[in-house]
Coordinates of C-alpha atoms (C1' of nucleotides) in Angstrom, one line a residue:
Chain A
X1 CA 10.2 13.3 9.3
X2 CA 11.4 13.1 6.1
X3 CA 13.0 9.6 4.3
X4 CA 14.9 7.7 7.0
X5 CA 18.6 6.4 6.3
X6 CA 17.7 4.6 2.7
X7 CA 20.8 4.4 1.8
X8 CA 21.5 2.3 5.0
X9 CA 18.8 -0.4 3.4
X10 CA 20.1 -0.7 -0.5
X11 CA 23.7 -1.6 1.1
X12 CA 21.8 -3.9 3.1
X13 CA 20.3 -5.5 0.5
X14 CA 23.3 -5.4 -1.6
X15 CA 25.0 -7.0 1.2
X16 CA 22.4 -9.7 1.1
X17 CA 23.0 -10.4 -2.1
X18 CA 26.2 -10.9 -1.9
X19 CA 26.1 -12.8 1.2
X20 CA 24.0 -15.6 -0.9
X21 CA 26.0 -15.4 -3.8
X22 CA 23.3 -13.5 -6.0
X23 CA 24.4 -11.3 -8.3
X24 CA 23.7 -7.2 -8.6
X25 CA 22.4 -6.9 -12.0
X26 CA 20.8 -3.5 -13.6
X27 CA 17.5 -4.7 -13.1
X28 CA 17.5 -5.3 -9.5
X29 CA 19.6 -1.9 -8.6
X30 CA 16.6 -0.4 -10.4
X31 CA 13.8 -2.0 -8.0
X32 CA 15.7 -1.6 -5.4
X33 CA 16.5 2.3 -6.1
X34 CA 12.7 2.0 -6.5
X35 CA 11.4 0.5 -3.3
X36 CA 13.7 2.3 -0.8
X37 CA 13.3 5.4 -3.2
X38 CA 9.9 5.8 -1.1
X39 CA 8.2 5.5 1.7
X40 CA 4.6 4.5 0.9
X41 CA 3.1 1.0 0.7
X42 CA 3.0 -0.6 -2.7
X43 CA 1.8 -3.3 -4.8
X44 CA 3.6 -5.7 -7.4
X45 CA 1.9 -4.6 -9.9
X46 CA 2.7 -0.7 -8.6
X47 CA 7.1 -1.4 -8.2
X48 CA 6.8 -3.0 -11.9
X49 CA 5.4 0.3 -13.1
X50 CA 7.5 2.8 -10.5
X51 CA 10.8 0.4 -11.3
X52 CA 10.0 0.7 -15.1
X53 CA 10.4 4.6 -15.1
X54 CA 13.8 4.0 -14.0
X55 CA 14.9 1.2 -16.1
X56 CA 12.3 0.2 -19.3
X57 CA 14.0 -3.4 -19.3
X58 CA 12.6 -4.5 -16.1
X59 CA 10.0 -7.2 -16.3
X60 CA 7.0 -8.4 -14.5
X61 CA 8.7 -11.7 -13.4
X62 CA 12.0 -9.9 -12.3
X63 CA 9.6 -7.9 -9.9
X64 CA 8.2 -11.2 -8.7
X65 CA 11.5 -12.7 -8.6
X66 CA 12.9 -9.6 -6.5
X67 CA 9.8 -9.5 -3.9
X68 CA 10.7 -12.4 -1.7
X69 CA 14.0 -11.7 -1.9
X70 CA 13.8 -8.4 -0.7
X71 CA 11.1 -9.4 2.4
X72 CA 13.7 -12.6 3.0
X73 CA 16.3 -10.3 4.2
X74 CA 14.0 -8.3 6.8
X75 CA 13.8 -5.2 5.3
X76 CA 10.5 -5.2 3.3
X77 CA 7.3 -6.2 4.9
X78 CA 4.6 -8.1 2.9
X79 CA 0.8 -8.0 4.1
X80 CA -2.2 -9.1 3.2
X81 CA -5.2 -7.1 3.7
X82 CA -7.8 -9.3 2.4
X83 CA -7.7 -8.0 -1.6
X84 CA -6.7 -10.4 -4.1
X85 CA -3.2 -8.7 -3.9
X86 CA -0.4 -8.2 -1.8
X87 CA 0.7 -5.1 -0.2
X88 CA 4.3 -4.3 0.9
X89 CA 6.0 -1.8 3.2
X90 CA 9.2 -0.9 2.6
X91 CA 9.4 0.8 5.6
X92 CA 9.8 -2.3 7.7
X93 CA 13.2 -2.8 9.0
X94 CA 12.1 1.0 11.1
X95 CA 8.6 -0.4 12.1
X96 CA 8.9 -4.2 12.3
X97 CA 5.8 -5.8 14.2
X98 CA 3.2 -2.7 13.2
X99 CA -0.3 -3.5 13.2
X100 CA -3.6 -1.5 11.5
X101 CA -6.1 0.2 12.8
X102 CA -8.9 0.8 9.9
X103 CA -11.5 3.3 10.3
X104 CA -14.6 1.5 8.4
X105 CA -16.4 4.7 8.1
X106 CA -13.4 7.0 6.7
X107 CA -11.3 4.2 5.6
X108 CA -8.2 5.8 7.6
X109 CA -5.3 3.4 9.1
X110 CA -3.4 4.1 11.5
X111 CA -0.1 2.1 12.5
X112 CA 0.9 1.3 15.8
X113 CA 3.5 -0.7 17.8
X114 CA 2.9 -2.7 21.4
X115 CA 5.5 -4.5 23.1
X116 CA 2.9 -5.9 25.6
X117 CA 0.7 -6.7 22.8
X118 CA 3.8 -8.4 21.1
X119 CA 4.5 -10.3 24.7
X120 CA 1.2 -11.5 24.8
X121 CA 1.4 -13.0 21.8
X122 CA 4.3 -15.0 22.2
X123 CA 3.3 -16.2 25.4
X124 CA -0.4 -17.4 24.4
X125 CA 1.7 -19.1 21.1
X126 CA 4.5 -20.9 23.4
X127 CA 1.5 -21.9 25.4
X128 CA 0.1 -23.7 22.6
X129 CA 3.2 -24.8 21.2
X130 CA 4.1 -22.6 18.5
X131 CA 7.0 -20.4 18.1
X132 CA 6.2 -17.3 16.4
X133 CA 7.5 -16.3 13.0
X134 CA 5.0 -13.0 11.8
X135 CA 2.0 -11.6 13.2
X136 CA -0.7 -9.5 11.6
X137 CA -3.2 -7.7 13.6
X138 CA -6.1 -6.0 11.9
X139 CA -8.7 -3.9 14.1
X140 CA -11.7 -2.5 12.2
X141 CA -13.3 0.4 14.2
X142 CA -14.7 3.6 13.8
X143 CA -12.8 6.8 14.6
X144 CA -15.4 8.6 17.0
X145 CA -13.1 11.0 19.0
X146 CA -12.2 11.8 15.1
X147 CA -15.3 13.0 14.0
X148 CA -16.0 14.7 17.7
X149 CA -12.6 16.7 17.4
X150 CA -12.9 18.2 14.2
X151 CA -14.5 15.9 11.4
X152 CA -17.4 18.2 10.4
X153 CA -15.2 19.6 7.7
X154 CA -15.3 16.4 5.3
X155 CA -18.8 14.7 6.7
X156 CA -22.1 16.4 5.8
X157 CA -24.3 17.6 9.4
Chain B
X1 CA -18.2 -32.1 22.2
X2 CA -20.0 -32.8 19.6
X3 CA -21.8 -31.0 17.0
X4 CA -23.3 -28.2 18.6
X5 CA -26.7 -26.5 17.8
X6 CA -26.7 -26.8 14.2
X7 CA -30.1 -27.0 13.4
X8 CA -30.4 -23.7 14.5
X9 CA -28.1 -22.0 12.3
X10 CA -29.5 -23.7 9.0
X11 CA -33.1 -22.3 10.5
X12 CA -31.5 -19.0 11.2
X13 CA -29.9 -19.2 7.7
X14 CA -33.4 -20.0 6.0
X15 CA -34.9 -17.3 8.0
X16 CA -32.3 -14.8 6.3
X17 CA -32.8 -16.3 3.1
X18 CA -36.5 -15.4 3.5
X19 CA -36.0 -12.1 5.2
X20 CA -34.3 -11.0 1.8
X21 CA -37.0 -13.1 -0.6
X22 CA -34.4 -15.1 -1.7
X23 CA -35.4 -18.5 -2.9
X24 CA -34.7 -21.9 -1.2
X25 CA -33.2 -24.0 -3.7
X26 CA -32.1 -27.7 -4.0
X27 CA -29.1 -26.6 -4.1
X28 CA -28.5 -24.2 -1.3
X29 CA -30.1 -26.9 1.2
X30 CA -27.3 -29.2 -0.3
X31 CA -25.1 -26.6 0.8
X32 CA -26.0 -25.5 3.9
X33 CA -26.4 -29.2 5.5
X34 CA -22.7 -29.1 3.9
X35 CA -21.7 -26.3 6.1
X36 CA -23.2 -27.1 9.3
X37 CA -23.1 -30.5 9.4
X38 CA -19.4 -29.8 10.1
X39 CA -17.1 -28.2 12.7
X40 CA -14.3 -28.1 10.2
X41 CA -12.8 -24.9 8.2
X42 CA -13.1 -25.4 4.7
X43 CA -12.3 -23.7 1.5
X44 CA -14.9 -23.0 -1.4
X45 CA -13.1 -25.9 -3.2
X46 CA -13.9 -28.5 -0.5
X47 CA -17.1 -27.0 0.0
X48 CA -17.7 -27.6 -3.7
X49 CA -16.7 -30.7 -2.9
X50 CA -18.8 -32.2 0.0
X51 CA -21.2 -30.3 -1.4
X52 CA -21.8 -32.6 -4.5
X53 CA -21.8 -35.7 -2.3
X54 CA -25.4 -34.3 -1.4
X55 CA -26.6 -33.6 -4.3
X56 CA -24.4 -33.7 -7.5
X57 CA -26.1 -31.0 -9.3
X58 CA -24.6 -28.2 -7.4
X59 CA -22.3 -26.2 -9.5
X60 CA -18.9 -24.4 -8.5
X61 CA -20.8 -21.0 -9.2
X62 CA -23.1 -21.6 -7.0
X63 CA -21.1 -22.5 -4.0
X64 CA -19.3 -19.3 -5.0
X65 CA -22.5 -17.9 -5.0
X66 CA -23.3 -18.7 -1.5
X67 CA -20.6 -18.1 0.0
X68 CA -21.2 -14.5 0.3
X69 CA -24.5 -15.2 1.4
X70 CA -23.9 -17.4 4.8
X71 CA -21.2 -14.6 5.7
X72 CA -23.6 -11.8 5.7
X73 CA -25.6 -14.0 7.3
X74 CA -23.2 -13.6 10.3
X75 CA -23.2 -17.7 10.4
X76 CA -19.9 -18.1 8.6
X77 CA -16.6 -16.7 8.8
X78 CA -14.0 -15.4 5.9
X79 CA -10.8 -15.4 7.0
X80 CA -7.7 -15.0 4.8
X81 CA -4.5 -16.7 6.4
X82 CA -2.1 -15.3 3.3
X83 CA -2.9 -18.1 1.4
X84 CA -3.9 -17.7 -2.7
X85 CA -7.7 -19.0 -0.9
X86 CA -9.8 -17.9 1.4
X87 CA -11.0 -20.6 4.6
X88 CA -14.3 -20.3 6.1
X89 CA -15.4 -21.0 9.5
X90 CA -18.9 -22.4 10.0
X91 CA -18.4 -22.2 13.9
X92 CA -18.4 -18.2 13.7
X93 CA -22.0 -17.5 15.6
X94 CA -20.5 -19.1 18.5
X95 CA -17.0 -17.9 19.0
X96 CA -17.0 -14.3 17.6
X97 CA -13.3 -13.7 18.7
X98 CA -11.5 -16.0 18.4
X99 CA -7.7 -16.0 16.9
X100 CA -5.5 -18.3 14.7
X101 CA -2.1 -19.3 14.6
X102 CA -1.2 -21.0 11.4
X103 CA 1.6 -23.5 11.2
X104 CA 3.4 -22.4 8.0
X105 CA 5.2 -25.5 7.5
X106 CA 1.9 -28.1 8.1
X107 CA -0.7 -25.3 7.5
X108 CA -1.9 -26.8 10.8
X109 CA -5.0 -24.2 12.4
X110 CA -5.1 -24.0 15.7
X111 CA -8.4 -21.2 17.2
X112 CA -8.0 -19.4 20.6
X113 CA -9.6 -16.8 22.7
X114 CA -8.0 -14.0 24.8
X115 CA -9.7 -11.9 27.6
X116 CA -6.7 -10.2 27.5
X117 CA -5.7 -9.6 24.0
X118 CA -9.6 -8.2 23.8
X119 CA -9.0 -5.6 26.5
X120 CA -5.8 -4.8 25.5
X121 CA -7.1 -4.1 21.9
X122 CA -9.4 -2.2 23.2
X123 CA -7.4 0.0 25.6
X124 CA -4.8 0.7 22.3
X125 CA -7.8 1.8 20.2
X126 CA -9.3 4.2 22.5
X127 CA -5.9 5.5 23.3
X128 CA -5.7 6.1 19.2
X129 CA -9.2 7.3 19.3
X130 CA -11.3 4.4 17.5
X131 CA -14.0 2.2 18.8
X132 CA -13.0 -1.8 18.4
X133 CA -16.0 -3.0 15.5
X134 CA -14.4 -6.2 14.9
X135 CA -10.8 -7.5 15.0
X136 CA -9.0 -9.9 12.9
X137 CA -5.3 -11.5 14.8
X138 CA -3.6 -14.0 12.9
X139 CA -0.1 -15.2 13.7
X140 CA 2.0 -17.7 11.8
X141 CA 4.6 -19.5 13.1
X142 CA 5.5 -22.8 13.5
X143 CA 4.7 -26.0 15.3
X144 CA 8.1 -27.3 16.6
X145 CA 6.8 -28.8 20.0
X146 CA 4.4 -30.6 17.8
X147 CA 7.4 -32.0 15.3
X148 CA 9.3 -32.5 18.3
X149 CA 6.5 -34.9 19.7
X150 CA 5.5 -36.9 16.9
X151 CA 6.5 -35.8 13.7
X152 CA 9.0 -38.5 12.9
X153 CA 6.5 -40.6 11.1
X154 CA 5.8 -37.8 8.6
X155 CA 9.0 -36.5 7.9
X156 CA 12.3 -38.2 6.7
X157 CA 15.4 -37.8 8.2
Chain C
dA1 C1' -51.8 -24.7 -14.0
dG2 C1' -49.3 -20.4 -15.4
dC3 C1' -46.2 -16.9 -15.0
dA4 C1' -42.3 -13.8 -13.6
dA5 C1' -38.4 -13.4 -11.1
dG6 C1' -34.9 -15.8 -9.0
dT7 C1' -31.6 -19.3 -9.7
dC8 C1' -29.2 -22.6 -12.0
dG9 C1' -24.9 -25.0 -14.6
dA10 C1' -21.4 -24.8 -18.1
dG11 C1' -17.8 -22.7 -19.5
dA12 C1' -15.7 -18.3 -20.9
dC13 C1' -13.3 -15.1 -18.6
dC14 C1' -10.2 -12.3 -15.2
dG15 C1' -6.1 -11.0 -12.8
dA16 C1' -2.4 -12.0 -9.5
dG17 C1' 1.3 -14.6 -9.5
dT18 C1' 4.4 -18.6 -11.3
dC19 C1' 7.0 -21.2 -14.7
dT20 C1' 9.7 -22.3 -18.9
dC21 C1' 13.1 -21.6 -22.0
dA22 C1' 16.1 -19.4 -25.2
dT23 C1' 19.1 -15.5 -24.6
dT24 C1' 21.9 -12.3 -22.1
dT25 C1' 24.9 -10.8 -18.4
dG26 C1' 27.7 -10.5 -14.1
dC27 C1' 31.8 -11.9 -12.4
dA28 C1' 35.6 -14.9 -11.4
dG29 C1' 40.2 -16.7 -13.2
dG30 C1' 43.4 -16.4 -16.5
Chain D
dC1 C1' 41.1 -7.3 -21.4
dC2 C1' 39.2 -11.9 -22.5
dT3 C1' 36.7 -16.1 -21.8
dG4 C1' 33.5 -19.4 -19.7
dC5 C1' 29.7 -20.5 -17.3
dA6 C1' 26.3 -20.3 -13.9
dA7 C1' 22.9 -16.9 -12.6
dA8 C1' 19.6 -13.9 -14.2
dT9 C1' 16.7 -12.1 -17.6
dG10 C1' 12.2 -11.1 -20.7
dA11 C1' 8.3 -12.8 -23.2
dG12 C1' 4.7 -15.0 -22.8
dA13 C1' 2.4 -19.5 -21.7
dC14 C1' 0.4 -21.2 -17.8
dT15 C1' -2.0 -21.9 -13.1
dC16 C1' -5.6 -21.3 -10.2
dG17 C1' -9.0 -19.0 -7.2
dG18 C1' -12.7 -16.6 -8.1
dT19 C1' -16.3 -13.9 -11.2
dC20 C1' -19.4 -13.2 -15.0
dT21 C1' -22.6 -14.3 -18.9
dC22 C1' -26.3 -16.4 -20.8
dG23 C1' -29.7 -19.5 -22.1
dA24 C1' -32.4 -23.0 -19.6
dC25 C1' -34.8 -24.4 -15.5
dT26 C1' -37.2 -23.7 -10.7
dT27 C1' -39.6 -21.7 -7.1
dG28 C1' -43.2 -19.6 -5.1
dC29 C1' -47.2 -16.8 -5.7
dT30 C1' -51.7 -16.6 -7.7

DNA sequence: AGCAAGTCGAGACCGAGTCTCATTTGCAGG
DNA sequence: CCTGCAAATGAGACTCGGTCTCGACTTGCT
């Protein structure tokens, strides 16, 4: 499974821009090159550094400036894991209502979708008299079956 | 429903204090009457706060201090709703699994509990192999039944 | 009472993120 | 191509929750 249909994205994005009247400057095609230029999760802190290999001029605020814009038009995901930072997926728009499964013991995290997990949700919220806008589900376990199947390689015993 | 068994949880937290020779202090009673002498979630700020209505030595470092303290404890919650601060829960011994839905536009909190949700969460993670150890749900959205009731007075327009 | 270790408050400090402002740049319209 | 101007930019000051340091003060044990 190699890089989905990027290209599809940065036209998106370009598209949004356009649509709100916001202009495509150097700066922005380079964090933008940057963030669909990959598929892993990243920090602000990490796109400022990635986006300054491609273009030096890029600044911190610009990067600040460009995160909401980019997860305002859908196709970046931001999430909050409990750091003091931010993490965002740029894989979104593909995966959009994902949730984590974290392994406490071998800190692995698995993804994983549910539409009745995703109904259940919106009912118990209508119930309450909410409409939902974002969910995050975070489940902290411990991979047993893991470790049964075939973990001996990276765990002392 | 009033407060419920609060005495008990400030014994349990002494208890704990003493358990890991930690000293009782002016100014951790101050704090702990502070926390369970309320049903409220608070942030350290407000604790800081309230806290100083007690007993007006007690510094921000100390609150900050504590903190950490009453969550190992397994009295208090963390919770981190995306916000730049963290809200803690001083109700946590007695609803373990309970799940938030945050108003973004009135930061409105409103806790529920879901049979359901637990056993579905549970059925996904042993499909994916892990063991549920704890499980954190939140869901933002917004309130419009409740603008739609009552929010006139609040609000312009 | 006396002492050692734990704890304290004040304020320096940290780091992610925001804001300001003077300068530059994209992009019509000519 | 040129020109005008609003949008966007970079540098760095700033904000704010939270942490750390350090000298002074308490607690609890003897």
């Amino acid at each position: 499974m190699p890089t989905p249909d990027r290209t599809a994205a940065k036209e998106k994005f370009m598209a949004f821009l356009e649509e709100k009247n916001l202009r495509i400057t150097s700066q922005r095609r380079a964090i933008v090159e940057t963030v669909f230029g990959t598929d892993q999760h990243f920090t602000a802190e990490q796109l400022l550094e990635w986006a300054r290999e491609r273009d030096a001029s890029v600044s911190r605020a610009t990067v600040y400036r460009t995160l909401p814009l980019l997860t305002e038009s859908g196709l970046v995901h931001e999430m909050d894991f409990g750091k003091d930072y931010k993490i965002y997926d740029p894989n979104y728009a593909d995966h959009p209502n994902h949730n984590h499964i974290i392994c406490d013991d071998c800190d692995k995290i698995v993804e994983f979708e549910s539409d009745k997990l995703d109904a259940l949700e919106t009912e118990i919220s209508s119930k309450l008299g909410f409409s939902v806008k974002s969910q995050q589900l975070r489940i902290n376990a411990s991979c047993e079956e893991m470790k049964k199947l075939g973990a001996c390689k990276n765990k002392d015993h």
